[in-house]
PDB file of C-alpha atoms in Angstrom:
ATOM      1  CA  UNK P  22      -8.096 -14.970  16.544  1.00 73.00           C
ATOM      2  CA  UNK P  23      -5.913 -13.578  13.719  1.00 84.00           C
ATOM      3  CA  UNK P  24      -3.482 -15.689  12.745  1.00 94.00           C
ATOM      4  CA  UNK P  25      -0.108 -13.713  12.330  1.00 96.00           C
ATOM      5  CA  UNK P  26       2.202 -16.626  11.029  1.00 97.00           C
ATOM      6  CA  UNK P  27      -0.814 -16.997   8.087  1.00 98.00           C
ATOM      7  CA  UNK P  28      -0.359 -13.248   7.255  1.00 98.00           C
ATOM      8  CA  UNK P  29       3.328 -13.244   7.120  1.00 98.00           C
ATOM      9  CA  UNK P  30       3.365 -15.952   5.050  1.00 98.00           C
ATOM     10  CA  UNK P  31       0.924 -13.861   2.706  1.00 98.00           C
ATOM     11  CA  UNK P  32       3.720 -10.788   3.100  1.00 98.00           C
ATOM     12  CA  UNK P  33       6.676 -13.125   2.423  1.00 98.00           C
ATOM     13  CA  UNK P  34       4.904 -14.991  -1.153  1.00 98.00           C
ATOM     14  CA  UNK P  35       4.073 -10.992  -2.416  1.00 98.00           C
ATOM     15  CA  UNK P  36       7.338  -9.997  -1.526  1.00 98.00           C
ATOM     16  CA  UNK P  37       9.070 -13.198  -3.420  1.00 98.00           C
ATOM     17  CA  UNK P  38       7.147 -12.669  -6.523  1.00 98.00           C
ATOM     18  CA  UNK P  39       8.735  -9.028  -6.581  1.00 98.00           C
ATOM     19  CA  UNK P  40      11.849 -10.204  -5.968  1.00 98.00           C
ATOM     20  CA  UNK P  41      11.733 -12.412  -8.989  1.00 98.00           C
ATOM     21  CA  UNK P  42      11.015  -9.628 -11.302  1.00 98.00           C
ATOM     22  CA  UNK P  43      13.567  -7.815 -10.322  1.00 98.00           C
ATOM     23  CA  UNK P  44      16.511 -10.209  -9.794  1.00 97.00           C
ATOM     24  CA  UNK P  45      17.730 -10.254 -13.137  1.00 97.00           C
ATOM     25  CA  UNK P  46      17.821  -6.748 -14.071  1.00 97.00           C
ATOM     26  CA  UNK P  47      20.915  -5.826 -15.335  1.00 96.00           C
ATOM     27  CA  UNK P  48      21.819  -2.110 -14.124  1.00 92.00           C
ATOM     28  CA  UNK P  49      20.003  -0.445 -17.427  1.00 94.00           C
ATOM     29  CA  UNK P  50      16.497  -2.317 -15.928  1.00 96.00           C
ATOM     30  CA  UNK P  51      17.163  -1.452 -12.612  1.00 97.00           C
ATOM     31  CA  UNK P  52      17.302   2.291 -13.543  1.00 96.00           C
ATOM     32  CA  UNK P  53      14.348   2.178 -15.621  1.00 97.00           C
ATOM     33  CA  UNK P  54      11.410   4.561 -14.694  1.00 97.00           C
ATOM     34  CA  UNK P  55       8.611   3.568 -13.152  1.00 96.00           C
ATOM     35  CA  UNK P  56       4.730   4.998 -13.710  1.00 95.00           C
ATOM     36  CA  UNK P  57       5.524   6.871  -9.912  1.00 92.00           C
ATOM     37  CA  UNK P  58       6.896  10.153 -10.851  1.00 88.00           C
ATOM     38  CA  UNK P  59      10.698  10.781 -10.503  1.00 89.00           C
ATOM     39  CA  UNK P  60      10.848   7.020  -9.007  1.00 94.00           C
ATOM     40  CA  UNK P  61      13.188   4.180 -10.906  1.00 97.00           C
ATOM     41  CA  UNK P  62      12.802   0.681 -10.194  1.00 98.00           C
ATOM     42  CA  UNK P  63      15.791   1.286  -7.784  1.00 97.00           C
ATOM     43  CA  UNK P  64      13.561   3.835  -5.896  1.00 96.00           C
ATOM     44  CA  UNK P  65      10.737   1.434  -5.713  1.00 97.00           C
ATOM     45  CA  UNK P  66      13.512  -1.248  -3.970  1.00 98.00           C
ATOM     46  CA  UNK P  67      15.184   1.231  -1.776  1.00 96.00           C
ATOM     47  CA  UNK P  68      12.003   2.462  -0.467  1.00 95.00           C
ATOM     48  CA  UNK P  69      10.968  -1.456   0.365  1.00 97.00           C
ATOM     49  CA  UNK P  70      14.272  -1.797   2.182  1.00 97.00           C
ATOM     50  CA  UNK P  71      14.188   1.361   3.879  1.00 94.00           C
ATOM     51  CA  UNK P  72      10.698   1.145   5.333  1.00 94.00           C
ATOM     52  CA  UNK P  73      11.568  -2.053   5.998  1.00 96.00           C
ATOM     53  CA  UNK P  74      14.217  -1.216   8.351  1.00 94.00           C
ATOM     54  CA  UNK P  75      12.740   1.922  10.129  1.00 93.00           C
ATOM     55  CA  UNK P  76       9.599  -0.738  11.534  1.00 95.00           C
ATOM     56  CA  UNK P  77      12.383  -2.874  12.675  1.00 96.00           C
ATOM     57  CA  UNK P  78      14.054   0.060  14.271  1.00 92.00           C
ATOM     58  CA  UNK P  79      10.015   0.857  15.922  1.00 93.00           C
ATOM     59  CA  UNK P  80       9.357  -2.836  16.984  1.00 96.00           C
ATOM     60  CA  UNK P  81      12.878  -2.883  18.286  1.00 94.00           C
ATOM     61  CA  UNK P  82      12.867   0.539  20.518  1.00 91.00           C
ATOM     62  CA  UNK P  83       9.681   2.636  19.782  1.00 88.00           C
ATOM     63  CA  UNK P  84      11.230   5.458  22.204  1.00 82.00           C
ATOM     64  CA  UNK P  85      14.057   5.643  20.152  1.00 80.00           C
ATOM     65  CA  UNK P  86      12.293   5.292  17.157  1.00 82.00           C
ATOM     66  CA  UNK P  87      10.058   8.079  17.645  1.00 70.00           C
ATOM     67  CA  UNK P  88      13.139  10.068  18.488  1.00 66.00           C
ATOM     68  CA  UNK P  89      15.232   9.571  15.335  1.00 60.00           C
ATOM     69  CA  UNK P  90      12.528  10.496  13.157  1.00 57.00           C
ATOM     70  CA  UNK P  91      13.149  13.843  14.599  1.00 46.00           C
ATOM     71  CA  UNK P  92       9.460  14.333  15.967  1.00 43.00           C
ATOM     72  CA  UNK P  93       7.671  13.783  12.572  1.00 45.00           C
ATOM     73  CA  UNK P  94       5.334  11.479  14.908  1.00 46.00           C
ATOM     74  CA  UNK P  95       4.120  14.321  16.670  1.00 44.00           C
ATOM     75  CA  UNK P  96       3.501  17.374  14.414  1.00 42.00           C
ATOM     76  CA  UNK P  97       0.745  19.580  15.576  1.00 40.00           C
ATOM     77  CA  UNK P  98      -2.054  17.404  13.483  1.00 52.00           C
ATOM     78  CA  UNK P  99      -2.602  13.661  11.590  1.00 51.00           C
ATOM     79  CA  UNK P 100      -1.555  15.578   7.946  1.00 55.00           C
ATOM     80  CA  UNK P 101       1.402  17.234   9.185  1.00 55.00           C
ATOM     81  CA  UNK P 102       2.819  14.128  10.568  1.00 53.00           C
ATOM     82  CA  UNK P 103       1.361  11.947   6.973  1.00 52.00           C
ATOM     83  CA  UNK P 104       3.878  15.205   5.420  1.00 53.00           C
ATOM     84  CA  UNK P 105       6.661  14.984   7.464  1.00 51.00           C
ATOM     85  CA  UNK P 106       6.998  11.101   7.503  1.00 55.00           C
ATOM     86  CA  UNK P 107       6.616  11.097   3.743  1.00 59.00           C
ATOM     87  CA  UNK P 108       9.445  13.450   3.790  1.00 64.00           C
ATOM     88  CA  UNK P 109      11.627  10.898   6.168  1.00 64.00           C
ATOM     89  CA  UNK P 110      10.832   8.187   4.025  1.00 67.00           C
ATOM     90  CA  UNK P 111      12.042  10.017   1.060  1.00 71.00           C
ATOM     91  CA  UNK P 112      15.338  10.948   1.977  1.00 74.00           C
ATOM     92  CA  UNK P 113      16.731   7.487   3.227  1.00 76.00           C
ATOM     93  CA  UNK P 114      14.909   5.820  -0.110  1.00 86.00           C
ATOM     94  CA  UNK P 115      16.628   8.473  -2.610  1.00 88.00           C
ATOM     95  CA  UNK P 116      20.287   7.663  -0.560  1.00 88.00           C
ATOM     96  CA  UNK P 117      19.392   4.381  -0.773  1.00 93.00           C
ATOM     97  CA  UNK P 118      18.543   4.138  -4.590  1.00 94.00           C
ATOM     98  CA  UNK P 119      22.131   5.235  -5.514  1.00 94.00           C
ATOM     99  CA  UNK P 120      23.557   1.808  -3.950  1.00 96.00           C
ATOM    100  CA  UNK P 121      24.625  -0.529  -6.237  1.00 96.00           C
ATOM    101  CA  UNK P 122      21.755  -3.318  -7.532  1.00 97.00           C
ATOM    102  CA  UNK P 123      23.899  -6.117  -5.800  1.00 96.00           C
ATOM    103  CA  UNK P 124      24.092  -4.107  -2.357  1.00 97.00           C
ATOM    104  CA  UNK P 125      20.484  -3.015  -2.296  1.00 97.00           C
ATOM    105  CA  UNK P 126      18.885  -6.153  -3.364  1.00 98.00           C
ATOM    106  CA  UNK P 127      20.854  -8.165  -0.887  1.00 98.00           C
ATOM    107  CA  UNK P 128      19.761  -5.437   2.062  1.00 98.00           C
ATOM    108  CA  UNK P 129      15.842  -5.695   0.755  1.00 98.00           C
ATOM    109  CA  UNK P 130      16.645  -9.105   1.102  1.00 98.00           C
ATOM    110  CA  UNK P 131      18.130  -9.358   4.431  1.00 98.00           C
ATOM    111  CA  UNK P 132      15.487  -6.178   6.157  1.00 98.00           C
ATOM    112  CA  UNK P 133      12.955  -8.393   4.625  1.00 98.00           C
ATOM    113  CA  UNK P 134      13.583 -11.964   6.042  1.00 98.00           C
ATOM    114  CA  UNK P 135      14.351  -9.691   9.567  1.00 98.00           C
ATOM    115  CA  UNK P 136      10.697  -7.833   9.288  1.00 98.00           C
ATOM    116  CA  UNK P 137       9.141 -11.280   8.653  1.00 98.00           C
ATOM    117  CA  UNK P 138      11.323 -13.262  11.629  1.00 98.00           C
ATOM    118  CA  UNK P 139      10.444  -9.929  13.873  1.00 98.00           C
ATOM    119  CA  UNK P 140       6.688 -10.102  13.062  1.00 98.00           C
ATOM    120  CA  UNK P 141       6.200 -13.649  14.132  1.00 97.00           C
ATOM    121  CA  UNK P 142       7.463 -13.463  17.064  1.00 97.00           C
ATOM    122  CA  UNK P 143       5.964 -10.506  18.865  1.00 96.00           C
ATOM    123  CA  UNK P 144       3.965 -11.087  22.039  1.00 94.00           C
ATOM    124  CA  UNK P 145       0.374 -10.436  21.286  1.00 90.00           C
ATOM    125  CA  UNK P 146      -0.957  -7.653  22.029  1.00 91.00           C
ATOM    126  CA  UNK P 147       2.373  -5.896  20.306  1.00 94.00           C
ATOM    127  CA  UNK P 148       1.618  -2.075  19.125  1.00 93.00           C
ATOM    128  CA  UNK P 149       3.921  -0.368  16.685  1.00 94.00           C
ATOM    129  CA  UNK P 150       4.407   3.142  16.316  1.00 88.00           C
ATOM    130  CA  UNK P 151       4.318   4.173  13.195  1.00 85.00           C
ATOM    131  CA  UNK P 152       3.680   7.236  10.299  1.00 78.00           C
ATOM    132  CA  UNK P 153      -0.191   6.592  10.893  1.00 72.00           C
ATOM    133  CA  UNK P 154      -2.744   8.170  12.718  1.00 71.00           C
ATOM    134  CA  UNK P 155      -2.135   5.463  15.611  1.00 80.00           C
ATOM    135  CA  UNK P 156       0.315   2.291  16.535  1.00 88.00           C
ATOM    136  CA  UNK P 157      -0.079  -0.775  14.224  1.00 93.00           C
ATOM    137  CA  UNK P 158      -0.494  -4.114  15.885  1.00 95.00           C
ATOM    138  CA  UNK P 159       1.433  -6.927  14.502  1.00 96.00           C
ATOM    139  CA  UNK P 160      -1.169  -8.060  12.045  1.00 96.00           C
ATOM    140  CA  UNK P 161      -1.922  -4.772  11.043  1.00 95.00           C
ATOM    141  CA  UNK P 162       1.629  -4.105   9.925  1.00 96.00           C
ATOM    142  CA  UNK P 163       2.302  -7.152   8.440  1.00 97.00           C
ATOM    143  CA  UNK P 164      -0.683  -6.597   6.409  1.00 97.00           C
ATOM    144  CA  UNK P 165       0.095  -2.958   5.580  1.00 96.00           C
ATOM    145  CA  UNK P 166       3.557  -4.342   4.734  1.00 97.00           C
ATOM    146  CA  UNK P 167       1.854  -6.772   2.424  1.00 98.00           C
ATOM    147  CA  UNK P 168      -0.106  -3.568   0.640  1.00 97.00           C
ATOM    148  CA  UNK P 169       3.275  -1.677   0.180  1.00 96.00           C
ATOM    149  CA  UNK P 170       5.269  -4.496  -1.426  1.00 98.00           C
ATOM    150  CA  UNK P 171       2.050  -4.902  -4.080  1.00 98.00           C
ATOM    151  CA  UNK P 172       1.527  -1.598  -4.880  1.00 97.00           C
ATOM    152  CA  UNK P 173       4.926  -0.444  -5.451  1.00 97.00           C
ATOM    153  CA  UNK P 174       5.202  -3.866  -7.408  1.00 98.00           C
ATOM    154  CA  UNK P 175       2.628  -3.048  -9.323  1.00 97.00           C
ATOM    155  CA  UNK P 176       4.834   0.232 -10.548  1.00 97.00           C
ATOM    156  CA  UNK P 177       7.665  -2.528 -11.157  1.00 98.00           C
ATOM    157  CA  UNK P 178       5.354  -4.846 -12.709  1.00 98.00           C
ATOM    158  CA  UNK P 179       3.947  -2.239 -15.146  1.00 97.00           C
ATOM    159  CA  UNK P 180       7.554  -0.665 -15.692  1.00 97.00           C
ATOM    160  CA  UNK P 181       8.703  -3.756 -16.785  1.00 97.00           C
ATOM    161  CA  UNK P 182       5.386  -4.606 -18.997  1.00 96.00           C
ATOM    162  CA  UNK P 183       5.074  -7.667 -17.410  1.00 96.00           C
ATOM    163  CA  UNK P 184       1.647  -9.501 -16.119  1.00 93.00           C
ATOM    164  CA  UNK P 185       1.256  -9.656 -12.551  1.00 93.00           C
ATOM    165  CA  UNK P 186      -1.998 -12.415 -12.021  1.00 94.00           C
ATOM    166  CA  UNK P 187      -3.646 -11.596  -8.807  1.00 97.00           C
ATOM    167  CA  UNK P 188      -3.741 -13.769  -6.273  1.00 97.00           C
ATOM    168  CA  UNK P 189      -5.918 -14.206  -2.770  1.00 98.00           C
ATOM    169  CA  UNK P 190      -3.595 -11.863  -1.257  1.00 98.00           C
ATOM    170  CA  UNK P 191      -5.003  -9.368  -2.459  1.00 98.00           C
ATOM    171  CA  UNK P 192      -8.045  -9.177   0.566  1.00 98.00           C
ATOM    172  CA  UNK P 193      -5.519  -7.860   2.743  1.00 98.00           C
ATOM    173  CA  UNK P 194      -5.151  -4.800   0.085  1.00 98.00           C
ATOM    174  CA  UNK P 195      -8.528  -4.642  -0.511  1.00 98.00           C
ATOM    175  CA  UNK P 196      -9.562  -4.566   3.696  1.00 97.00           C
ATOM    176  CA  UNK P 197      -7.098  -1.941   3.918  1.00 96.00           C
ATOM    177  CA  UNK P 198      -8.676   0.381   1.046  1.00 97.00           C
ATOM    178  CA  UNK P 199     -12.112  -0.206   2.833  1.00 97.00           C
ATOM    179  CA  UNK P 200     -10.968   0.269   6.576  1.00 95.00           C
ATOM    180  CA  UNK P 201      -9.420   3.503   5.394  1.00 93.00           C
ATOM    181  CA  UNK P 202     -12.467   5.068   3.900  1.00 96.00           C
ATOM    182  CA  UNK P 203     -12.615   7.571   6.959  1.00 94.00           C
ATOM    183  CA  UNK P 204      -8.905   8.597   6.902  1.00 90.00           C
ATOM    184  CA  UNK P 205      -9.250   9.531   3.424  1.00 91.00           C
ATOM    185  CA  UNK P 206     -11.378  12.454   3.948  1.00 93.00           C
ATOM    186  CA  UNK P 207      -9.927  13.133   6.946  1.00 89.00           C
ATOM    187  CA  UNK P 208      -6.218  13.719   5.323  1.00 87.00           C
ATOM    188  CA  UNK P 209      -8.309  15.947   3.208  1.00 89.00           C
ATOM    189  CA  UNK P 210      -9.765  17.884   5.753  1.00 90.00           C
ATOM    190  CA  UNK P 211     -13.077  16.587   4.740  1.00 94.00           C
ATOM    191  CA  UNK P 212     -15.909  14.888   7.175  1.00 95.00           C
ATOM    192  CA  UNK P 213     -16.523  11.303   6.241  1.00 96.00           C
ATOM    193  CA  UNK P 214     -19.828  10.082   5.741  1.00 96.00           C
ATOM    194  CA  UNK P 215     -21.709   8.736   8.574  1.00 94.00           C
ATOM    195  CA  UNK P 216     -23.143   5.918   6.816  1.00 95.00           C
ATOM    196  CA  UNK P 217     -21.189   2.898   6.352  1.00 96.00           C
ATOM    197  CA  UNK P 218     -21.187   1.393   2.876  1.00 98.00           C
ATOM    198  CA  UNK P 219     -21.478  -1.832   1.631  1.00 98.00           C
ATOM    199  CA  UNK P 220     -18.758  -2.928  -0.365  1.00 98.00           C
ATOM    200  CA  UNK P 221     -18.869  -6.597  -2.645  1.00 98.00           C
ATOM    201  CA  UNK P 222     -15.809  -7.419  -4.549  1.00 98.00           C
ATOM    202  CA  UNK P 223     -15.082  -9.908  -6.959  1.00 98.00           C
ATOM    203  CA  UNK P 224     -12.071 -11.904  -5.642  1.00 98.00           C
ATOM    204  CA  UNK P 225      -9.804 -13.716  -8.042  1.00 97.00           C
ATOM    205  CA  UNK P 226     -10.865 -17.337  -7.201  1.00 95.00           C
ATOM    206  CA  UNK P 227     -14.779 -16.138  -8.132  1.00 95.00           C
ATOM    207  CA  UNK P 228     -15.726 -15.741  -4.114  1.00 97.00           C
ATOM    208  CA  UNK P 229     -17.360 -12.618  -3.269  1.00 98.00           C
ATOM    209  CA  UNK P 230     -15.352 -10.482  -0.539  1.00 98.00           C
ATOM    210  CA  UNK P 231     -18.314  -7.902   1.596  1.00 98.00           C
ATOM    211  CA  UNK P 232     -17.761  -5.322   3.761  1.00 98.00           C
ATOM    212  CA  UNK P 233     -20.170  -3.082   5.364  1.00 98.00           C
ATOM    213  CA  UNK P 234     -24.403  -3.405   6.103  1.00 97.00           C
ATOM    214  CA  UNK P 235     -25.926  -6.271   3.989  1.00 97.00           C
ATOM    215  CA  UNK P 236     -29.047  -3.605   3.178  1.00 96.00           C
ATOM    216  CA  UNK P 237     -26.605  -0.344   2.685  1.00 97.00           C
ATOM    217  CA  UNK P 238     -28.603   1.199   0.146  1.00 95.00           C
ATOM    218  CA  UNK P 239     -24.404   2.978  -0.725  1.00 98.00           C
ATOM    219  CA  UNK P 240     -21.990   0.538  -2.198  1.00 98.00           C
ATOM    220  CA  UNK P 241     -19.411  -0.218  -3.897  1.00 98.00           C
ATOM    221  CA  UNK P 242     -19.243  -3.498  -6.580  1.00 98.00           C
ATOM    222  CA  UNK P 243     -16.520  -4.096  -9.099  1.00 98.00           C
ATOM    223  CA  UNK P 244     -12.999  -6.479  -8.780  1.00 98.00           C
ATOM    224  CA  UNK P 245     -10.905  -6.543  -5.979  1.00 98.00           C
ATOM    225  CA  UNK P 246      -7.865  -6.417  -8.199  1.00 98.00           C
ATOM    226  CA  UNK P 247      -9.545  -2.785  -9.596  1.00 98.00           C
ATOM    227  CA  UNK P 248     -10.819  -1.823  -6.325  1.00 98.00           C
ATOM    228  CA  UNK P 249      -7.149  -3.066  -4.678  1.00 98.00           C
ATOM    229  CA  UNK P 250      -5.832  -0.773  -7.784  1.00 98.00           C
ATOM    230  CA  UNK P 251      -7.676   2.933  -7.147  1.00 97.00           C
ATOM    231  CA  UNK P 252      -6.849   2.295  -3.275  1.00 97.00           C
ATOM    232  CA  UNK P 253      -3.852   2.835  -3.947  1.00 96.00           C
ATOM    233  CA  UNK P 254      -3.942   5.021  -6.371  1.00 95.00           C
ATOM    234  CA  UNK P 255      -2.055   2.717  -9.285  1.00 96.00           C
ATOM    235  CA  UNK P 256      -5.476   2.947 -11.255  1.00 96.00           C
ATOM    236  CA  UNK P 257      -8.161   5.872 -12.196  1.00 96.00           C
ATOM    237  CA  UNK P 258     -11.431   5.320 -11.117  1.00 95.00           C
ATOM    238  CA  UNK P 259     -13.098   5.947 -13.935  1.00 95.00           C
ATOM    239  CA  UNK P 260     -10.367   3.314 -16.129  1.00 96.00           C
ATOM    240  CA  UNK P 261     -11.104   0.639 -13.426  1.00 97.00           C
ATOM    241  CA  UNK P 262     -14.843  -1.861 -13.597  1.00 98.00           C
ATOM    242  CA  UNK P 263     -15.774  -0.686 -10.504  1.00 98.00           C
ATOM    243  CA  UNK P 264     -19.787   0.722  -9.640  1.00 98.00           C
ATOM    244  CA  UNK P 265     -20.978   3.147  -7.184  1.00 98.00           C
ATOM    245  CA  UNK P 266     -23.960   3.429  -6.359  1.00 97.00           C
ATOM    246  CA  UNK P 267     -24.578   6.756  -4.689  1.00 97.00           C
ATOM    247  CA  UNK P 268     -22.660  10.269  -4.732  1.00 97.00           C
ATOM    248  CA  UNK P 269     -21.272   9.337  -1.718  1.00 97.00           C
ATOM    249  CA  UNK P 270     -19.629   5.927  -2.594  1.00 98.00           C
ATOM    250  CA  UNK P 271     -18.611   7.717  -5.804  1.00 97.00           C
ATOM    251  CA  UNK P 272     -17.010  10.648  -4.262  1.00 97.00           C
ATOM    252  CA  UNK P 273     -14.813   8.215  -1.987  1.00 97.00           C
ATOM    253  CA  UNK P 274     -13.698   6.122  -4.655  1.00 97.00           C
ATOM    254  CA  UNK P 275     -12.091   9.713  -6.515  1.00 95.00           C
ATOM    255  CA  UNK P 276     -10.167   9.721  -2.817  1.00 95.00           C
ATOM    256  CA  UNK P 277      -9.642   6.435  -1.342  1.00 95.00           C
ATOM    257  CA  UNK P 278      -6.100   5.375   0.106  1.00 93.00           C
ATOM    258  CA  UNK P 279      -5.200   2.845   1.474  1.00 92.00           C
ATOM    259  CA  UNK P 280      -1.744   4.211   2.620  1.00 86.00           C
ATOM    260  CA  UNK P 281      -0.507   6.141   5.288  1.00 78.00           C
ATOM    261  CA  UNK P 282       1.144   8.879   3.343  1.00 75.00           C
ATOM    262  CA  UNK P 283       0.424  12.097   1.981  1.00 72.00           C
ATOM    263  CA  UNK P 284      -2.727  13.553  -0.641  1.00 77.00           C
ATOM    264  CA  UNK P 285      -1.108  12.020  -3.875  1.00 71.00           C
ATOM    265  CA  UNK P 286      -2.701  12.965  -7.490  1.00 69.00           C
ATOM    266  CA  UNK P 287      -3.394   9.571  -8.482  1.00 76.00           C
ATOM    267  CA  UNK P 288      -2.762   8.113 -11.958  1.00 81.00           C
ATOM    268  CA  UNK P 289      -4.107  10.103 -15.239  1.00 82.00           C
ATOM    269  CA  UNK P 290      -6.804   8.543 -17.035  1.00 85.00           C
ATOM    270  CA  UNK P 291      -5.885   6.042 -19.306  1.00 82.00           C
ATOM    271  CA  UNK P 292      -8.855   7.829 -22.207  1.00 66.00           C
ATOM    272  CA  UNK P 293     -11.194  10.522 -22.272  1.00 59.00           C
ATOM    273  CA  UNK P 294     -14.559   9.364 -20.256  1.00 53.00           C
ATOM    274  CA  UNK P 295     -17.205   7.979 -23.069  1.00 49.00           C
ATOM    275  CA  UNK P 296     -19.020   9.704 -25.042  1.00 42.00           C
ATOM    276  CA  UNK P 297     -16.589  12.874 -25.227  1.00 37.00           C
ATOM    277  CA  UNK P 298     -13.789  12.363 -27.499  1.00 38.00           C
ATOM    278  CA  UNK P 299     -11.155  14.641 -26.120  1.00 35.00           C
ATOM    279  CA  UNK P 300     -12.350  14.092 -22.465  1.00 32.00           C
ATOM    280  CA  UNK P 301     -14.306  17.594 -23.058  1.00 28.00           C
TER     281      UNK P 301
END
């Protein structure tokens, strides 16, 4: 039985470690840029709140919901609708970045604490409609919650040139990244593999996290923090520790998201691959 309150209390230690980092910005920190192009730390905030906010408004009245997003559920196929939601989310967070740090930390603050009291109390069995290719149960969205909070940390985190250590809460990223695998290709128009593969990450207490057939011949070893990294696109593959062993495990990792939102380009490589100076 998952345990929701366990979970949430996962989402609300992530999201308090953010919160920290940013609190004491004064307003020439909070504009700073970010590595996510054309987003400031204020975007990164604004975009917490926001989405923060908009499941409240689908837990509270999915109907509704559904209607003020002006249809972007229901475009004629999963990529439009990935498009279209990315393109909702984007207009309330750059409105929302313009607010001053005091107003939009205390409403991150507030959706936050709302999203967390909101999450523990739904009656099981709970679906949420969301910008994904189906409703998110409670879990589910706490935990995909969870994975939005780090990664967009992560772009805080890095703009700041600070150390983030990684924690256990990273197996919620890191389930996410591997449950995905399919809807990766599939947002690409591509057909997934039939073959599940085995996946083995190094968690950050020195446990071993697996996914997928004990005897897959395809799989995927490295870090979870790396593997949590390229699943949502904050790290190259190729500048992460992470082994593939097969074309096919290979050719996901150059794709896999973990996120419900549109084909993104990833992050640059850090240095040419070895062995050609000049990445020729």
């Amino acid at each position: 039985m998952v345990d929701i309150d366990a979970i949430v209390d996962d989402l609300d230690a992530e999201r308090a470690d953010l919160d920290e980092a940013v609190a004491g910005l004064d307003s020439r920190g909070w504009r700073s840029p970010t590595p996510a192009e054309g987003l400031t730390i204020a975007c990164q905030i604004a975009h917490l709140n926001w989405t923060d906010e908009l499941v409240l408004r689908a837990i509270a009245s999915p109907a509704e919901f559904a209607g003020g997003t002006e249809g972007v559920l229901a475009p004629p196929d999963a990529t439009d609708a990935i498009n279209a939601g990315a393109e909702f989310v984007n207009a309330g967070t750059r409105q929302r970045s313009e607010w001053p740090k005091d107003k939009l930390l205390a409403a991150w603050r507030d959706s936050a604490a709302e999203l967390s009291r909101t999450l523990r109390a739904l009656p099981r069995g709970t679906r949420i409609p969301w910008f994904a290719p189906r409703p998110l149960s409670a879990a589910a969205m706490a935990s995909s919650r969870l994975m939005e909070i780090w990664a967009h940390g992560q772009d805080v985190f890095d703009a700041l040139s600070l150390t983030r250590e990684p924690t256990r809460r990273l197996m919620h990223v890191a389930r996410l990244g591997v449950r995905s695998r399919d809807f990766a290709y599939q947002l690409r128009g591509m057909v997934p593999p039939e073959r599940e593969f085995r996946v083995e990450l190094r968690a950050p207490g020195g446990e071993v996290w697996c996914w997928g057939p004990e005897d897959a011949a395809e799989r995927v070893e490295g870090s979870a923090l790396d593997f949590a990294l390229v699943a949502t696109q904050r790290l190259h593959r190729h500048d992460s520790d992470l082994v593939a062993r097969g074309e096919a495990p290979e050719a996901w990792l150059a794709i896999a998201q973990a996120y419900a939102g549109p084909v993104g380009s990833g992050r640059p490589r850090l240095g040419p691959p070895e062995g050609l100076p000049g990445g020729g």
